CSV table of C-alpha atoms in Angstrom, one decimal:
chain,number,residue,atom,x,y,z
A,239,MET,CA,154.8,109.4,89.6
A,240,ALA,CA,152.3,107.5,91.9
A,241,ASP,CA,152.3,108.4,95.6
A,242,LYS,CA,152.8,105.8,98.4
A,243,THR,CA,149.1,105.2,98.8
A,244,GLU,CA,148.6,104.8,95.0
A,245,MET,CA,151.7,102.4,94.8
A,246,HIS,CA,150.1,100.3,97.6
A,247,ARG,CA,146.8,100.1,95.8
A,248,ILE,CA,148.6,99.1,92.6
A,249,TYR,CA,150.3,96.2,94.4
A,250,TRP,CA,146.9,95.1,95.8
A,251,TYR,CA,145.5,95.2,92.3
A,252,TRP,CA,148.5,93.2,91.0
A,253,LEU,CA,148.0,90.6,93.7
A,254,CYS,CA,144.3,90.0,93.2
A,255,ASN,CA,144.7,89.7,89.5
A,256,ILE,CA,147.5,86.9,89.1
A,257,PRO,CA,145.9,84.2,86.8
A,258,GLY,CA,145.4,81.0,88.6
A,259,ILE,CA,146.0,82.3,92.0
A,260,GLY,CA,142.7,82.3,94.0
A,261,ARG,CA,141.7,83.7,97.3
A,262,LYS,CA,142.9,80.9,99.5
A,263,LYS,CA,146.4,81.1,98.0
A,264,ILE,CA,146.3,84.9,98.4
A,265,GLU,CA,145.5,84.5,102.0
A,266,ARG,CA,148.4,82.2,102.5
A,267,LEU,CA,150.7,84.4,100.7
A,268,LEU,CA,149.7,87.4,103.0
A,269,GLU,CA,150.0,85.2,106.1
A,270,GLU,CA,153.6,84.3,105.0
A,271,PHE,CA,154.9,87.6,103.7
A,272,GLY,CA,152.6,90.3,105.3
A,273,THR,CA,151.9,92.7,102.4
A,274,PRO,CA,151.3,92.7,98.7
A,275,GLU,CA,154.7,94.6,98.2
A,276,GLU,CA,156.7,92.0,100.1
A,277,ILE,CA,154.9,89.2,98.0
A,278,CYS,CA,155.9,91.0,94.8
A,279,ARG,CA,159.5,91.1,96.0
A,280,GLN,CA,159.7,87.4,96.2
A,281,LYS,CA,161.4,85.7,93.2
A,282,ARG,CA,160.0,82.3,94.0
A,283,VAL,CA,157.3,80.9,96.3
A,284,GLU,CA,158.1,77.4,97.4
A,285,TRP,CA,154.7,75.9,97.6
A,286,PHE,CA,153.6,77.1,94.1
A,287,THR,CA,153.2,74.6,91.5
A,288,GLU,CA,155.2,75.1,88.2
A,289,LYS,CA,152.2,76.5,86.6
A,290,GLU,CA,151.5,79.0,89.4
A,291,GLN,CA,155.2,80.0,89.7
A,292,ALA,CA,155.3,80.8,85.9
A,293,SER,CA,152.0,82.9,86.3
A,294,PHE,CA,153.5,84.7,89.4
A,295,GLU,CA,156.7,85.7,87.4
A,296,GLU,CA,154.7,86.7,84.3
A,297,SER,CA,152.4,88.9,86.3
A,298,LYS,CA,155.2,91.0,87.5
A,299,LYS,CA,155.9,92.4,84.0
A,300,ILE,CA,154.6,95.9,82.9
A,301,LYS,CA,151.3,94.5,81.3
A,302,TRP,CA,149.4,94.5,84.7
A,303,LEU,CA,150.4,98.0,85.5
A,304,LEU,CA,149.1,99.1,82.1
A,305,LYS,CA,145.8,97.4,82.9
A,306,TYR,CA,145.6,99.3,86.2
A,307,ARG,CA,146.0,102.5,84.4
A,308,GLN,CA,143.5,101.6,81.8
A,309,THR,CA,141.1,100.7,84.4
A,310,LYS,CA,141.2,104.0,86.1
A,311,GLU,CA,141.2,105.8,82.6
A,312,ASN,CA,137.9,104.2,81.9
A,313,GLY,CA,136.4,105.9,85.0
A,314,ILE,CA,136.4,102.7,87.2
A,315,LYS,CA,137.6,103.3,90.8
A,316,ILE,CA,139.7,100.7,92.4
A,317,ILE,CA,139.3,100.4,96.2
A,318,THR,CA,141.3,98.2,98.5
A,319,CYS,CA,140.5,96.8,101.9
A,320,GLU,CA,143.0,99.2,103.4
A,321,ASP,CA,141.5,102.3,101.8
A,322,GLU,CA,139.5,104.9,104.0
A,323,ASP,CA,136.5,104.7,101.7
A,324,TYR,CA,136.3,100.8,101.9
A,325,PRO,CA,132.6,100.0,102.9
A,326,LYS,CA,132.5,99.9,106.6
A,327,ARG,CA,129.6,97.2,106.3
A,328,LEU,CA,132.2,94.9,104.7
A,329,VAL,CA,135.1,95.4,107.3
A,330,CYS,CA,133.8,92.5,109.6
A,331,LEU,CA,133.2,90.1,106.7
A,332,HIS,CA,135.4,87.2,107.2
A,333,ASP,CA,136.0,86.9,103.3
A,334,ARG,CA,135.7,90.5,102.4
A,335,PRO,CA,137.0,91.4,99.0
A,336,TYR,CA,140.6,92.5,99.0
A,337,VAL,CA,139.8,94.8,96.0
A,338,MET,CA,136.6,96.2,94.6
A,339,TYR,CA,135.9,98.0,91.4
A,340,VAL,CA,133.3,100.8,91.3
A,341,LYS,CA,131.5,102.7,88.5
A,342,GLY,CA,129.7,105.6,90.0
A,343,ARG,CA,130.0,105.5,93.9
A,344,LEU,CA,129.7,103.4,96.9
A,345,PRO,CA,126.6,103.4,99.3
A,346,ASP,CA,126.5,106.4,101.6
A,347,GLU,CA,127.6,105.1,105.1
A,348,GLU,CA,125.3,107.4,106.8
A,349,ARG,CA,122.1,106.3,105.2
A,350,PRO,CA,120.2,103.1,105.6
A,351,THR,CA,120.4,100.4,102.9
A,352,CYS,CA,117.8,97.6,102.0
A,353,ALA,CA,118.2,94.7,99.5
A,354,ILE,CA,115.3,93.6,97.3
A,355,VAL,CA,115.8,90.1,95.7
A,356,GLY,CA,113.7,87.4,94.3
A,357,ALA,CA,112.7,85.2,91.2
A,358,ARG,CA,114.2,86.1,87.7
A,359,ASN,CA,111.1,84.7,86.1
A,360,CYS,CA,108.7,86.7,88.3
A,361,THR,CA,105.0,87.4,87.7
A,362,ARG,CA,103.6,90.7,86.8
A,363,TYR,CA,102.2,91.1,90.4
A,364,GLY,CA,105.7,90.4,91.9
A,365,ALA,CA,107.5,92.8,89.4
A,366,THR,CA,104.9,95.6,90.3
A,367,LEU,CA,105.3,95.0,94.0
A,368,ALA,CA,109.1,95.0,93.8
A,369,ARG,CA,108.9,98.4,91.8
A,370,GLU,CA,106.6,99.7,94.6
A,371,LEU,CA,109.0,98.6,97.3
A,372,GLY,CA,112.1,100.1,95.5
A,373,GLY,CA,110.2,103.5,95.0
A,374,LEU,CA,109.0,103.6,98.5
A,375,LEU,CA,112.4,103.0,99.9
A,376,ALA,CA,114.0,105.6,97.7
A,377,LYS,CA,111.3,108.1,98.6
A,378,ASN,CA,112.3,107.6,102.4
A,379,ASN,CA,116.1,108.1,101.7
A,380,ILE,CA,116.8,104.4,101.9
A,381,GLN,CA,119.3,103.2,99.5
A,382,VAL,CA,118.3,100.0,97.4
A,383,ILE,CA,120.8,97.2,96.9
A,384,SER,CA,120.5,94.3,94.6
A,385,GLY,CA,122.2,92.2,91.8
A,386,LEU,CA,120.7,94.0,88.6
A,387,ALA,CA,119.4,90.7,87.7
A,388,ARG,CA,116.3,90.0,85.4
A,389,GLY,CA,113.0,90.0,87.4
A,390,ILE,CA,112.6,91.1,90.8
A,391,ASP,CA,116.3,92.3,91.5
A,392,GLY,CA,116.0,94.7,88.5
A,393,GLU,CA,112.5,95.8,89.2
A,394,GLY,CA,113.2,96.8,92.7
A,395,GLN,CA,116.2,98.8,91.4
A,396,PHE,CA,114.1,100.3,88.6
A,397,GLY,CA,111.6,101.5,91.1
A,398,ALA,CA,114.2,103.2,93.2
A,399,VAL,CA,115.9,105.1,90.3
A,400,ARG,CA,112.5,105.9,88.8
A,401,GLU,CA,111.8,108.0,92.0
A,402,GLY,CA,115.1,109.5,92.0
A,403,GLY,CA,116.7,107.5,94.7
A,404,ALA,CA,120.0,105.8,95.1
A,405,SER,CA,120.5,102.2,94.0
A,406,PHE,CA,123.5,99.9,93.8
A,407,GLY,CA,124.1,97.0,91.6
A,408,ILE,CA,126.4,94.2,92.8
A,409,LEU,CA,127.7,92.3,89.9
A,410,GLY,CA,128.9,88.8,89.2
A,411,CYS,CA,131.0,90.1,86.3
A,412,GLY,CA,133.2,93.2,85.6
A,413,VAL,CA,131.7,96.6,86.2
A,414,ASP,CA,132.3,97.3,82.6
A,415,ILE,CA,129.9,94.6,81.4
A,416,CYS,CA,126.1,94.8,81.6
A,417,TYR,CA,124.6,91.4,82.6
A,418,PRO,CA,121.9,90.7,81.5
A,419,GLU,CA,122.2,92.8,78.4
A,420,GLU,CA,118.4,93.6,78.6
A,421,ASN,CA,119.0,95.7,81.6
A,422,PHE,CA,121.5,98.1,80.0
A,423,LYS,CA,119.3,101.1,80.5
A,424,LEU,CA,119.0,100.3,84.1
A,425,TYR,CA,122.7,99.7,84.2
A,426,GLU,CA,123.4,103.2,83.0
A,427,GLN,CA,120.9,104.7,85.2
A,428,ILE,CA,122.5,103.1,88.4
A,429,GLN,CA,125.8,104.5,87.5
A,430,ASP,CA,124.3,108.0,87.6
A,431,ARG,CA,122.0,107.4,90.6
A,432,GLY,CA,124.3,105.3,92.7
A,433,GLY,CA,127.0,102.8,91.7
A,434,LEU,CA,127.9,99.4,90.1
A,435,ILE,CA,130.3,97.4,92.3
A,436,SER,CA,132.2,94.1,91.8
A,437,GLU,CA,135.1,92.2,93.2
A,438,PHE,CA,135.8,90.9,89.7
A,439,ALA,CA,138.2,92.8,87.6
A,440,PRO,CA,136.9,94.6,84.4
A,441,GLY,CA,136.5,92.3,81.5
A,442,THR,CA,135.6,89.4,83.8
A,443,THR,CA,132.3,87.7,82.2
A,444,ALA,CA,129.5,86.4,84.4
A,445,ARG,CA,129.9,82.7,85.5
A,446,PRO,CA,127.6,80.5,87.6
A,447,THR,CA,130.3,80.3,90.4
A,448,HIS,CA,130.3,84.1,90.7
A,449,PHE,CA,126.8,84.6,91.9
A,450,PRO,CA,127.0,83.2,95.3
A,451,MET,CA,130.1,85.4,95.9
A,452,ARG,CA,128.1,88.3,94.6
A,453,ASN,CA,125.2,87.4,96.9
A,454,ARG,CA,127.3,87.5,100.0
A,455,LEU,CA,128.0,91.2,99.1
A,456,ILE,CA,124.5,92.1,98.4
A,457,SER,CA,123.5,90.9,101.9
A,458,ALA,CA,126.6,92.4,103.6
A,459,LEU,CA,125.9,95.8,102.1
A,460,SER,CA,122.3,95.8,103.2
A,461,ASP,CA,120.9,96.6,106.5
A,462,LYS,CA,117.8,94.5,105.9
A,463,LEU,CA,116.8,92.2,103.0
A,464,ILE,CA,113.4,91.7,101.4
A,465,VAL,CA,112.4,88.6,99.3
A,466,VAL,CA,109.7,89.0,96.7
A,467,GLU,CA,108.8,85.6,95.1
A,468,ALA,CA,111.1,82.8,95.2
A,469,LYS,CA,110.7,79.1,94.5
A,470,LYS,CA,111.8,76.4,96.9
A,471,LYS,CA,115.2,76.3,95.6
A,472,SER,CA,115.7,79.7,94.4
A,473,GLY,CA,119.1,81.3,94.2
A,474,SER,CA,117.8,84.2,96.1
A,475,LEU,CA,117.7,82.0,99.2
A,476,ILE,CA,121.5,81.9,99.0
A,477,THR,CA,121.5,85.6,99.6
A,478,VAL,CA,119.1,85.0,102.5
A,479,ASP,CA,121.4,82.5,104.1
A,480,PHE,CA,124.2,85.0,103.8
A,481,ALA,CA,122.1,87.6,105.4
A,482,LEU,CA,121.1,85.3,108.3
A,483,GLU,CA,124.8,84.4,108.9
A,484,GLN,CA,125.8,88.0,108.9
A,485,GLY,CA,123.0,88.8,111.4
A,486,LYS,CA,120.8,90.8,109.0
A,487,GLU,CA,116.9,91.0,109.2
A,488,VAL,CA,115.2,89.2,106.5
A,489,PHE,CA,111.6,90.0,105.4
A,490,GLY,CA,109.3,88.2,102.9
A,491,VAL,CA,106.2,89.1,101.0
A,492,PRO,CA,103.5,86.3,101.6
A,493,GLY,CA,102.2,84.7,98.4
A,494,ARG,CA,99.4,82.3,97.5
A,495,VAL,CA,100.0,78.7,98.7
A,496,THR,CA,99.3,77.3,95.4
A,497,ASP,CA,102.0,79.3,93.5
A,498,ALA,CA,105.5,77.7,93.1
A,499,LEU,CA,107.0,81.1,93.1
A,500,SER,CA,105.6,81.7,96.7
A,501,GLU,CA,107.0,78.4,98.2
A,502,GLY,CA,110.4,79.8,98.9
A,503,VAL,CA,109.1,82.9,100.5
A,504,ASN,CA,106.2,81.1,102.5
A,505,ASN,CA,108.9,78.6,103.9
A,506,LEU,CA,111.0,81.7,105.1
A,507,LEU,CA,107.9,83.1,106.8
A,508,ARG,CA,107.2,79.9,108.5
A,509,MET,CA,110.8,79.7,109.8
A,510,GLY,CA,110.4,83.3,111.2
A,511,ALA,CA,111.3,85.7,108.7
A,512,GLY,CA,109.4,89.1,109.0
A,513,VAL,CA,106.2,89.5,107.2
A,514,LEU,CA,105.5,92.4,104.8
A,515,SER,CA,101.8,92.4,104.3
A,516,ARG,CA,102.0,95.8,102.6
A,517,PRO,CA,105.0,97.9,101.4
A,518,GLU,CA,104.8,100.4,104.2
A,519,ASP,CA,105.6,97.7,106.7
A,520,ILE,CA,109.2,97.9,105.8
A,521,LEU,CA,109.3,101.7,106.8
A,522,GLU,CA,108.3,100.7,110.3
A,523,GLU,CA,111.1,98.4,110.4
A,524,PHE,CA,113.5,101.1,109.5
A,525,ASP,CA,111.8,103.4,112.1
A,526,VAL,CA,111.2,106.2,109.5
A,527,SER,CA,107.9,108.1,108.6
A,528,ASN,CA,106.6,107.7,105.2
A,529,GLY,CA,108.0,110.4,103.0
A,530,MET,CA,105.1,109.6,100.6
A,531,ASP,CA,102.5,111.2,102.8
A,532,GLY,CA,101.6,113.7,100.1
A,533,ALA,CA,101.3,111.0,97.3
A,534,LYS,CA,100.4,108.0,99.6
A,535,ASP,CA,96.6,107.9,98.5
A,536,LYS,CA,97.1,108.5,94.7
A,537,LYS,CA,93.4,107.7,94.2
A,538,ASN,CA,92.6,111.1,95.8
A,539,ASN,CA,94.1,112.9,92.8
A,540,PHE,CA,91.5,111.2,90.6
A,541,MET,CA,88.4,112.1,92.3
A,542,LEU,CA,87.0,108.6,92.3
A,543,ALA,CA,83.3,108.1,91.8
A,544,GLU,CA,81.6,106.3,94.9
A,545,LYS,CA,81.6,102.8,93.2
A,546,GLU,CA,85.0,103.1,91.9
A,547,ASN,CA,86.1,104.1,95.6
A,548,MET,CA,84.2,101.1,96.9
A,549,LEU,CA,85.8,98.7,94.6
A,550,TYR,CA,89.3,100.1,95.0
A,551,SER,CA,89.0,100.0,98.8
A,552,MET,CA,88.3,96.3,98.9
A,553,LEU,CA,91.3,95.4,96.8
A,554,ASP,CA,94.8,94.9,98.2
A,555,LEU,CA,98.2,93.8,97.0
A,556,GLN,CA,97.1,90.1,97.0
A,557,PRO,CA,95.3,89.5,93.7
A,558,LYS,CA,91.6,88.9,93.9
A,559,ASN,CA,89.4,86.9,91.5
A,560,ILE,CA,86.8,89.0,89.8
A,561,GLN,CA,84.1,86.7,90.9
A,562,TYR,CA,84.9,87.4,94.5
A,563,ILE,CA,84.7,91.1,93.6
A,564,ILE,CA,81.3,90.7,92.1
A,565,GLU,CA,80.0,88.8,95.1
A,566,GLU,CA,81.3,91.3,97.6
A,567,THR,CA,80.2,94.5,95.8
A,568,GLY,CA,76.9,93.0,94.6
A,569,MET,CA,77.5,94.5,91.2
A,570,ASP,CA,77.2,92.6,87.9
A,571,VAL,CA,80.0,91.5,85.9
A,572,THR,CA,79.7,94.3,83.3
A,573,ALA,CA,79.7,97.1,85.8
A,574,VAL,CA,82.7,95.5,87.7
A,575,SER,CA,84.6,95.0,84.5
A,576,GLU,CA,84.1,98.6,83.4
A,577,ILE,CA,85.2,100.0,86.9
A,578,LEU,CA,88.3,97.8,87.0
A,579,LEU,CA,89.3,99.0,83.4
A,580,GLU,CA,89.0,102.5,84.7
A,581,LEU,CA,91.1,101.9,87.6
A,582,GLN,CA,93.7,100.2,85.4
A,583,LEU,CA,93.8,103.3,83.2
A,584,LYS,CA,94.4,105.5,86.2
A,585,GLY,CA,97.3,103.2,87.3
A,586,LEU,CA,95.7,102.1,90.5
A,587,VAL,CA,94.9,98.5,89.6
A,588,LEU,CA,96.8,95.8,87.9
A,589,GLU,CA,95.4,92.7,86.2
A,590,CYS,CA,97.5,89.7,87.5
A,591,GLY,CA,96.7,86.8,85.3
A,592,LYS,CA,93.3,85.8,84.0
A,593,ASN,CA,90.4,87.6,85.8
A,594,HIS,CA,92.7,88.5,88.8
A,595,TYR,CA,93.2,92.1,90.1
A,596,ALA,CA,95.5,93.6,92.6
A,597,LYS,CA,95.8,97.2,94.0
A,598,ILE,CA,99.3,98.6,93.0
A,599,LYS,CA,99.1,101.9,94.9
A,600,ILE,CA,98.5,102.1,98.6
């Protein structure tokens, strides 16, 4: 038999899963009757429509209790806004979820968190940088939060789990569903290295209206937020709006003024967002030392030749055209091409589009 706390949780689960009864109606019910238990005791709610009343009555039958038990048996934790382990970062959120579902665990309250968000259809450069940022944060004990989406979100989270760090995917569907399907491997890794979190009940499919709701939780669970590549009207900027409303610090990675994927980020920077000119800048904002000191300069492990070192040193995270490199080094195109190829093979340089190259390890 369930104890008192468990029964209270069951009532919350029931209340938040009555078909056709949304958040505003739930708020009104709580204002009028006080607790989920008291709401459940009501035979009729005067201001319900006929359809809502029928749904209300049907929901009190055994079916919902069975679903609650099945959810727990499937390894999904059910956490209510009154539980002790409800995330403290969400407590002051005016529209915080009444119930959350978790596969894995919740973020550690004692450790810092950082969100990495950006374009779904990102460039190779953006993807690489997001991975670098995720890995760097993970190596410095900073938890990475994002939406497990295609592109920048997933790349940042992949970078974190690749380095053995903790990452948390905030979903716009039930935690038992991987969306998008192409991120299934990452979906499984995040369960092991952190957790999958949703306010939508298991079995709920992803819908366009769910993502803004998901985005407010990404920003709320994060101490700081980084945007890597975003168009002028990118969905990532919805997350930024929530972050600013919640009083969180927002940072952007500047991009080329001619790129559409840079427009949204560059606009943020113009309006006063923090500038990340290199990945390590975010560590200064968290006031932590770089845990990568031993691996910070990976090129030392390869004993670079003099010309390789010269060429590598003049590159940075912003892609440079090969013609610029030729002019700066004074070497001919064949020599530069050979050195760039060697540096790519060593994992130090990435070709970003035709004849453009960027340093990918600082």
